[in-house]
Short mmCIF file of C-alpha atoms in Angstrom, two decimals:
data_model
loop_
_atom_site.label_atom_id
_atom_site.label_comp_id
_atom_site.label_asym_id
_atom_site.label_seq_id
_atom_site.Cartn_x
_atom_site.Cartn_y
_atom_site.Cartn_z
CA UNK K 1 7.79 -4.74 7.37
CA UNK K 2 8.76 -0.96 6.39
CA UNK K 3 6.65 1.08 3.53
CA UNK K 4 8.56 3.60 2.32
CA UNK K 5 7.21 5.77 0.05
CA UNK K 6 8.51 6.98 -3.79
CA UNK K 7 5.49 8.59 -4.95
CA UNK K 8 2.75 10.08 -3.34
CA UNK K 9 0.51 11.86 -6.63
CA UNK K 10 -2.18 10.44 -8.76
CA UNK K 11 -3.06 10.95 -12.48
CA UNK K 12 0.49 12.64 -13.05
CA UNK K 13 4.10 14.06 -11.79
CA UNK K 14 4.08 17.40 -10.36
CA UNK K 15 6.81 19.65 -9.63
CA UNK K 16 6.23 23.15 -6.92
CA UNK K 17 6.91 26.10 -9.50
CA UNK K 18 8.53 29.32 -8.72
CA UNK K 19 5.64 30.98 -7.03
CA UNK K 20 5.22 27.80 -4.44
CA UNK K 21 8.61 28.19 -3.85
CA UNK K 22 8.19 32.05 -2.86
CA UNK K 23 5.68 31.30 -0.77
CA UNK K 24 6.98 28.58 1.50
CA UNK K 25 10.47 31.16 2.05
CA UNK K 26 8.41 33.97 2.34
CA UNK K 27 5.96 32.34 5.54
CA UNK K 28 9.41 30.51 6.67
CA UNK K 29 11.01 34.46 6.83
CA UNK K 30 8.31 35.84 8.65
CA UNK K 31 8.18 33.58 11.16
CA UNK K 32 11.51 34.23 11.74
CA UNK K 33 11.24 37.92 12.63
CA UNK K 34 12.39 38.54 15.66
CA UNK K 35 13.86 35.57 16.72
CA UNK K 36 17.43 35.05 17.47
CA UNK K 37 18.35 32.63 14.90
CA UNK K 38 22.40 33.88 15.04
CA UNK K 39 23.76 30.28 15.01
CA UNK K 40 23.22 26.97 12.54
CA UNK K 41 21.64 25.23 15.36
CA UNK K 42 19.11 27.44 16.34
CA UNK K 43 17.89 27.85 12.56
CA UNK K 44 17.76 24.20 11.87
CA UNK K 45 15.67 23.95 15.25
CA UNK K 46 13.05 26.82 13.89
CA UNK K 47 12.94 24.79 10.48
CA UNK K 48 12.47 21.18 12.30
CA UNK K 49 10.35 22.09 15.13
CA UNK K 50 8.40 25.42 14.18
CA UNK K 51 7.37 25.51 10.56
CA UNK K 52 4.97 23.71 9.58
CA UNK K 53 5.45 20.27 7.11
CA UNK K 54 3.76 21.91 3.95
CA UNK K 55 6.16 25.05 4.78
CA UNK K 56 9.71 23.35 5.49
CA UNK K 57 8.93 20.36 3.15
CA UNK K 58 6.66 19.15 0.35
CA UNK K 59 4.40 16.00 -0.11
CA UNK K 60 5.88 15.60 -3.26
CA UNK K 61 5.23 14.65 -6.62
CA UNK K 62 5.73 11.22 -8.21
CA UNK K 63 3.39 9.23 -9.31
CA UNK K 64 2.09 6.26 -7.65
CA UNK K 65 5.24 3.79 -6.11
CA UNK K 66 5.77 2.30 -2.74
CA UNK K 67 8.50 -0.10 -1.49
CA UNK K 68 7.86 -2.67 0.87
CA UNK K 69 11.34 -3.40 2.85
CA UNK K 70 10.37 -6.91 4.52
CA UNK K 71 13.56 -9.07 4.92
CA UNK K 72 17.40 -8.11 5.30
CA UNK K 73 18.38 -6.05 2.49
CA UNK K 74 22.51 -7.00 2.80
CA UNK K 75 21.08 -10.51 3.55
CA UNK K 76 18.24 -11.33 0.80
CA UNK K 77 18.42 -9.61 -2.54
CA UNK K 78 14.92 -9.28 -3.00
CA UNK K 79 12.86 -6.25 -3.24
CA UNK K 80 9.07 -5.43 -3.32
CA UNK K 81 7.33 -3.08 -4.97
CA UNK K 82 4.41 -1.95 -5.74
CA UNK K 83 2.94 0.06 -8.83
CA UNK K 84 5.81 1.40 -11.32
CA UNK K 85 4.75 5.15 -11.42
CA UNK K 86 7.93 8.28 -12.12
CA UNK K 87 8.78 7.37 -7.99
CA UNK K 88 10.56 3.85 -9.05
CA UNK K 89 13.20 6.06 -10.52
CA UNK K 90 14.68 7.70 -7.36
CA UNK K 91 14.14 3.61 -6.24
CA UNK K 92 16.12 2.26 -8.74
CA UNK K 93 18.58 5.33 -7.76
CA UNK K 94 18.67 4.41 -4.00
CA UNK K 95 19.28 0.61 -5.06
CA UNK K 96 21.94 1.38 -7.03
CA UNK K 97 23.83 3.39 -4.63
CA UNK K 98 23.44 0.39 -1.85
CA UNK K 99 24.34 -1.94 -4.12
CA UNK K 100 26.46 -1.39 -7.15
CA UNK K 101 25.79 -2.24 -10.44
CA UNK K 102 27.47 -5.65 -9.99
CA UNK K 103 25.54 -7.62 -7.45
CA UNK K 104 22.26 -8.97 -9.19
CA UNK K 105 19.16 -7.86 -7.85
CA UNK K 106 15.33 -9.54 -7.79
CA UNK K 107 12.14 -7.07 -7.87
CA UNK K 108 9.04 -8.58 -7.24
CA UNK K 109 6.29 -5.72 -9.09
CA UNK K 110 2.71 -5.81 -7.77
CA UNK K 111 0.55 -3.84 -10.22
CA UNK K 112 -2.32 -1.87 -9.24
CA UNK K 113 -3.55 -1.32 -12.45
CA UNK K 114 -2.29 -0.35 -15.93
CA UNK K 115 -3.07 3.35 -16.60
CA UNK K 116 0.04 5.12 -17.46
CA UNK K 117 0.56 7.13 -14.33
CA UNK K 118 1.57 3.65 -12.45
CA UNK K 119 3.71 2.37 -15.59
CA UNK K 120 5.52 5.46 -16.44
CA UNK K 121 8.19 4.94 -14.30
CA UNK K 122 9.56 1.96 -15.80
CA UNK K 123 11.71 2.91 -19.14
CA UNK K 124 13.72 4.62 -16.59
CA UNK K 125 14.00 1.90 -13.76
CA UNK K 126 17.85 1.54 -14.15
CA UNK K 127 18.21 -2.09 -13.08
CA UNK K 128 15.94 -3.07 -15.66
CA UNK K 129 18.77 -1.93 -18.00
CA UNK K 130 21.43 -4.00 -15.62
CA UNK K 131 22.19 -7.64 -16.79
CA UNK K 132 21.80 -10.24 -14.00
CA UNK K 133 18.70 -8.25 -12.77
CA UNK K 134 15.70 -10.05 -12.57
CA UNK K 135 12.44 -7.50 -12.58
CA UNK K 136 9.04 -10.02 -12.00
CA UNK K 137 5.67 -8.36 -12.56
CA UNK K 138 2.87 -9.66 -11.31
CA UNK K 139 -1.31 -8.34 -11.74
CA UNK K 140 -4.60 -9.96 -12.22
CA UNK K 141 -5.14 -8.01 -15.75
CA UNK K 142 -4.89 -9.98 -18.96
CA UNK K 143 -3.06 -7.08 -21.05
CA UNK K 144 -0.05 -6.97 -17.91
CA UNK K 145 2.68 -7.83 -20.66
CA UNK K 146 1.06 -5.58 -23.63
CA UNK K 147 0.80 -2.73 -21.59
CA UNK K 148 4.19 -2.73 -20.93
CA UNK K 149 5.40 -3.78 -24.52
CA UNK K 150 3.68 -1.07 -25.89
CA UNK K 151 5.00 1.73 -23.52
CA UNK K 152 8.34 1.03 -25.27
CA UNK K 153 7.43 1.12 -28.86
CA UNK K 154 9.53 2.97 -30.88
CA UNK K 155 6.52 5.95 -31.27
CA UNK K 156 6.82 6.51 -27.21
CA UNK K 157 10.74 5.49 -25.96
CA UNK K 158 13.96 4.78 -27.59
CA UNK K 159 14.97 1.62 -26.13
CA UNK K 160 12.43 -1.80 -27.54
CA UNK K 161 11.18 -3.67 -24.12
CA UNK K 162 13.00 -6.71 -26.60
CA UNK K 163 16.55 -5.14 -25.46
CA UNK K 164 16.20 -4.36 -21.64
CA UNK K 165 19.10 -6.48 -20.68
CA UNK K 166 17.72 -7.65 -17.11
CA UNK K 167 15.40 -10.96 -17.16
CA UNK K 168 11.77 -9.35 -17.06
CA UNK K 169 8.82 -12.00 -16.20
CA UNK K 170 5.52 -11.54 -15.64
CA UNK K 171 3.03 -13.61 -13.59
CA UNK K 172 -0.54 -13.44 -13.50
CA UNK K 173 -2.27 -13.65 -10.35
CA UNK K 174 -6.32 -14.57 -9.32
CA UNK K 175 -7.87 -11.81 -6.90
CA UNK K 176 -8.34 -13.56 -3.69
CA UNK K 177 -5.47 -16.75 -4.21
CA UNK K 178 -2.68 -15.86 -2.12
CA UNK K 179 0.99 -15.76 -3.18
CA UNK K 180 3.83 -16.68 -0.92
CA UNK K 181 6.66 -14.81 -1.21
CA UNK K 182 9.04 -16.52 1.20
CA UNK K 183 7.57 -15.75 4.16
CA UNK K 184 5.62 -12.53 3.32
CA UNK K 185 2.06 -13.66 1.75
CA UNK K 186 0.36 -10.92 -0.60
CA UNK K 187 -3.45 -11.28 -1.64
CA UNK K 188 -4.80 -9.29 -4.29
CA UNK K 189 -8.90 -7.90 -4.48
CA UNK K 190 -10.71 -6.18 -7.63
CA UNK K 191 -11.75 -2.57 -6.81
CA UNK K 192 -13.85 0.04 -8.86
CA UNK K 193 -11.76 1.48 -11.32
CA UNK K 194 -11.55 2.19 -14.93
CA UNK K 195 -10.11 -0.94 -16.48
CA UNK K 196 -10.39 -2.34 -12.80
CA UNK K 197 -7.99 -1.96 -10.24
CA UNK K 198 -6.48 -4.40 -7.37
CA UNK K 199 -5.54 -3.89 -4.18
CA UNK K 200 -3.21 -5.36 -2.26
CA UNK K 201 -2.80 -7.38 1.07
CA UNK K 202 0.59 -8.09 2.50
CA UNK K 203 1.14 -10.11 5.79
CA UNK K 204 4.44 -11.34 7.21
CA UNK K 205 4.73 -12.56 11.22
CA UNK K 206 1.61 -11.12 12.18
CA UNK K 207 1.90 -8.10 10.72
CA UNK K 208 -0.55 -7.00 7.55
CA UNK K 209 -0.13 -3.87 5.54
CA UNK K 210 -2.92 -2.91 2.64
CA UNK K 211 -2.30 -0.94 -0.86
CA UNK K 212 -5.33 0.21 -1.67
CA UNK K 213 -5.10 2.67 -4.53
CA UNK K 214 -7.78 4.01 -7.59
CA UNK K 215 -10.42 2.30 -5.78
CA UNK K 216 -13.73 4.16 -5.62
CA UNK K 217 -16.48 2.91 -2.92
CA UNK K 218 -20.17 3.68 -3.51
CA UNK K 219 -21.16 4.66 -0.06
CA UNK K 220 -25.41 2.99 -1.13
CA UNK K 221 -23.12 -0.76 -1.97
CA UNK K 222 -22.94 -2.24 2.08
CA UNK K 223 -22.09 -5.56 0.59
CA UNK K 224 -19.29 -4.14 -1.68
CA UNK K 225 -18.00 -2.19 1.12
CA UNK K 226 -18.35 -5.12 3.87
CA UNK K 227 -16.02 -6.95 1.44
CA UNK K 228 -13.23 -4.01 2.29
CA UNK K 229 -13.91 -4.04 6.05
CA UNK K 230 -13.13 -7.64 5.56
CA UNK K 231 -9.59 -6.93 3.15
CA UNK K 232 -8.38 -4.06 5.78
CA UNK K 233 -9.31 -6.53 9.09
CA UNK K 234 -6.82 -5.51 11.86
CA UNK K 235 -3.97 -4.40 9.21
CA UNK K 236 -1.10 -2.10 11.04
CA UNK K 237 -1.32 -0.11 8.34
CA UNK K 238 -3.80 0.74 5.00
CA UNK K 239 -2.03 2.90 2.39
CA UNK K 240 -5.72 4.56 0.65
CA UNK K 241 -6.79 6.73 -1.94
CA UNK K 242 -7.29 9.73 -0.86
CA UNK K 243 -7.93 11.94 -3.94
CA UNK K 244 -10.95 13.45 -3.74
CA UNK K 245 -13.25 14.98 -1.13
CA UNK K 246 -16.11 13.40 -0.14
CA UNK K 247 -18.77 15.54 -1.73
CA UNK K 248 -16.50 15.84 -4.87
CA UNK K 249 -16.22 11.94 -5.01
CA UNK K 250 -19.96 11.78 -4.64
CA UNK K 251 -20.92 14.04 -6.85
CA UNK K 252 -19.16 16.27 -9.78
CA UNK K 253 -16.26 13.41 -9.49
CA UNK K 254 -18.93 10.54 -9.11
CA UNK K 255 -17.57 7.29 -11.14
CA UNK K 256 -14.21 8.81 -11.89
CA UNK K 257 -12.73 5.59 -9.41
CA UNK K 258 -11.26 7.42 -6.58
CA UNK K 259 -12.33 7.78 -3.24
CA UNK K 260 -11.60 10.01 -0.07
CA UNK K 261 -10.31 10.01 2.98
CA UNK K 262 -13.66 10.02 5.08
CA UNK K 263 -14.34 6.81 3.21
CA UNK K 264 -10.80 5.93 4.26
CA UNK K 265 -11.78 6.67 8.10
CA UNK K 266 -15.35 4.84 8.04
CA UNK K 267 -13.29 1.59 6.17
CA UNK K 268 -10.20 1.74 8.97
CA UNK K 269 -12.61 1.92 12.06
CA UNK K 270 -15.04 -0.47 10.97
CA UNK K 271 -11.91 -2.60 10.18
CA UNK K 272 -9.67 -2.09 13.33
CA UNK K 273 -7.03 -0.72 11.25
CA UNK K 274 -4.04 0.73 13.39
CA UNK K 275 -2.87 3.76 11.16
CA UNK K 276 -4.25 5.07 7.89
CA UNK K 277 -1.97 6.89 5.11
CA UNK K 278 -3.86 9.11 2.53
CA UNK K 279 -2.19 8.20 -0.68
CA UNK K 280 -2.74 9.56 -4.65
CA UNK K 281 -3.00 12.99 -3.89
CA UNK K 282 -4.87 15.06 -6.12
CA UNK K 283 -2.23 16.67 -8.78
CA UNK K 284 -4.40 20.12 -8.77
CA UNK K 285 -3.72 20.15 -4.82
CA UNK K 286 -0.72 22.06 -3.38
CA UNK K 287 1.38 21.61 -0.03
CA UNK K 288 -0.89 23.45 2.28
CA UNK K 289 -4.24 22.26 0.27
CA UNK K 290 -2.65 18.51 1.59
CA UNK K 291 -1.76 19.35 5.00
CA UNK K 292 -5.53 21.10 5.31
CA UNK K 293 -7.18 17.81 4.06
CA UNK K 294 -4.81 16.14 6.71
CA UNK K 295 -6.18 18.16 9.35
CA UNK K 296 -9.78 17.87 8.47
CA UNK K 297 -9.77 14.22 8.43
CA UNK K 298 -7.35 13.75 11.88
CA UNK K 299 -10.62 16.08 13.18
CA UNK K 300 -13.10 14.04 11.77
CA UNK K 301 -11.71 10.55 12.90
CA UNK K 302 -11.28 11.78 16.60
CA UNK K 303 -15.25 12.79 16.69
CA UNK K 304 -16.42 9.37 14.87
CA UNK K 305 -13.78 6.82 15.75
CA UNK K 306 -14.43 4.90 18.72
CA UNK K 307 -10.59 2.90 18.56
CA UNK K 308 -7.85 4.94 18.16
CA UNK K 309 -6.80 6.02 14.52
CA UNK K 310 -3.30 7.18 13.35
CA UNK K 311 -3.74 9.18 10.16
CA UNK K 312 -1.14 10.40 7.92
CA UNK K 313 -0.27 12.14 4.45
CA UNK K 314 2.00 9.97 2.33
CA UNK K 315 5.00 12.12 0.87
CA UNK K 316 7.79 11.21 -1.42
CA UNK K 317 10.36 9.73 1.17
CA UNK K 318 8.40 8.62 4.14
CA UNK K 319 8.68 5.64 5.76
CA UNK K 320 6.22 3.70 8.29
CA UNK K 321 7.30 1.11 10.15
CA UNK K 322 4.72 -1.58 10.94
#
C-alpha cells in the first residue's frame, strides 16, 4: 500500500500570500550569498539539499484528502480514498490525466466525518461529472447521503447532486465490522468529535495503515485511549491529527475534537506503530510554524520512545510507502 497525500489542512483551504512568498525567496537569497551557484546544477543542488523544506517548499493547503494506492492502477480500476476535502480536486486531476475521460473508473470514499471541510471537495471531483464512473461512499453517520444532497442545493452550487452523471452510491458501515475490499480489509472506530468522527483501519498482506483524523483524546480516559493503542497495534503507518499543541488541546482548545502530536507519540509507542504522519494542520499555522512543531515532536519522541519512531509532516503531494 502507498498513501499519498492531497490535502494536508484542517477546518479550511489556505493559500501562502504575497508576504510568505517574500520571505521564503528572501532566506533562499541569502543563503545563497557567496556561493558559486553559476550553473543550473549547482542551484538546483542548493535548493534540494540546503534549504530547508518550509523554505524550498510548502506543506500545503487543501483540506483533508488522502489516496490509498493498494492494487495495480493499469491493472484494477479501483481507487481509494479517503475524506472528500478541496485535495480530491488535484485527485480527480491526476486521474484524469492517467486515464482519459473514456475508461470508467470505481472510487471507493471512506468518510471521516461530515463537516464541510472534508465534503467540500466534491462538486468539483471531475469524474463524478464523467458517465460510466462509479463514485461509492461509505461512513457510519446516518445523514452520509443528506449531507451530500444538500451541499448541492441550488442556494450553495449550480449543478443538483440529481444530475452528476457518474453512478454515486452510498453504503453505510458499523464501527468495528470490517469491510473487504478485495483483498484490502478497512475497519472503521468512533472518535471524539463534533457530530462524531471515524477513523479508519486499512490492512492488506500484512501491512496496516490508520486514518485517524478530528479525533480528540482526553489524556484522564485510560480506557478510551487503551481502545486506540488497540486500533493503531503494529500499523506501518498512522496518519493523526495533529492540530493543536498539547497545552492548547488541553486547555483554551479543550473539547474542540482535535488532538496533538505528543498524544500522537504516546498512542504510536504504546502501539508499536512504525512511522507517524502529523496530519490536519492548523490553518492559522505557516510553513516554518509546521516544520518547528515537526522538530519539537521528532525531539520529544527520541527522549520518551523506547522503539524507534519515524515522524513526519503530511504535505500536499507526499507519498509513504508502507
Amino acid at each position: 500500500m502507498k498513501a499519498r497525500i492531497w490535502g494536508a489542512r484542517g477546518s479550511l483551504p489556505v493559500a501562502l500570500n504575497h508576504k510568505q512568498i517574500r520571505a521564503k525567496l528572501v532566506t533562499a537569497l541569502e543563503g545563497a550569498i557567496g556561493r558559486d551557484l553559476d550553473t543550473p546544477e549547482k542551484v538546483a543542488d542548493y535548493v534540494d539539499h540546503e534549504l530547508s523544506f518550509d523554505v524550498r517548499g510548502t506543506y500545503g493547503g487543501n483540506s483533508s484528502c488522502v489516496e490509498v494506492a493498494a492494487w495495480d492502477a493499469d491493472a484494477v480500476h479501483e481507487h481509494i480514498i479517503l475524506d472528500l476535502g478541496s485535495g480530491v480536486r488535484p485527485l480527480a486531476g491526476a486521474k484524469l490525466a492517467h486515464y482519459g475521460p473514456g475508461q470508467p473508473q470505481t472510487y471507493h470514499v471512506f468518510m471521516s466525518h461530515l463537516h464541510w471541510d472534508h465534503i467540500m471537495g466534491f462538486p468539483f471531483f471531475t469524474p463524478a461529472y464523467i458517465p460510466g464512473n462509479r463514485i461509492i461512499i461509505y461512513g457510519c453517520h446516518r445523514e452520509l447521503e443528506t449531507a451530500f444532497r444538500r451541499q448541492q442545493e441550488p442556494i450553495s452550487f449550480p449543478v443538483p447532486f440529481d444530475e452528476l452523471p457518474a453512478t454515486i452510491e452510498f453504503v453505510q458501515m458499523t464501527p468495528g465490522v470490517p469491510l473487504q475490499l478485495r483483498d484490502v480489509t478497512v475497519t472503521a472506530k468512533l472518535q471524539l468529535h463534533a457530530g462524531d468522527s471515524y477513523g479508519y483501519r486499512l490492512e492488506q498482506g500484512g501491512k496496516a495503515m490508520v486514518y485517524s483524523t478530528d479525533s480528540e483524546h482526553k489524556l484522564d480516559n485510560a480506557s478510551e485511549l487503551a481502545t486506540f493503542v488497540d486500533f493503531f497495534r503494529d500499523a506501518d503507518l498512522v496518519i493523526f491529527d495533529a492540530m493543536y499543541t498539547l497545552e492548547d488541546s488541553i486547555s483554551a482548545k479543550a473539547d474542540w475534537g482535535h488532538s496533538s502530536s505528543v498524544v500522537g507519540v504516546e498512542l504510536c509507542q504504546l502501539a508499536g506503530v512504525r512511522q507517524l504522519c502529523l496530519f490536519h494542520h492548523e490553518p492559522i499555522y505557516d510553513d516554518a510554524r509546521i516544520s518547528r512543531v515537526l522538530a519539537e515532536t521528532r525531539r520529544y519522541a527520541e527522549v520518551t520512545c523506547e522503539a524507534p519512531l519515524e515522524i513526519v509532516s503530511a504535505y500536499d503531494g507526499m507519498e509513504i510507502t508502507l
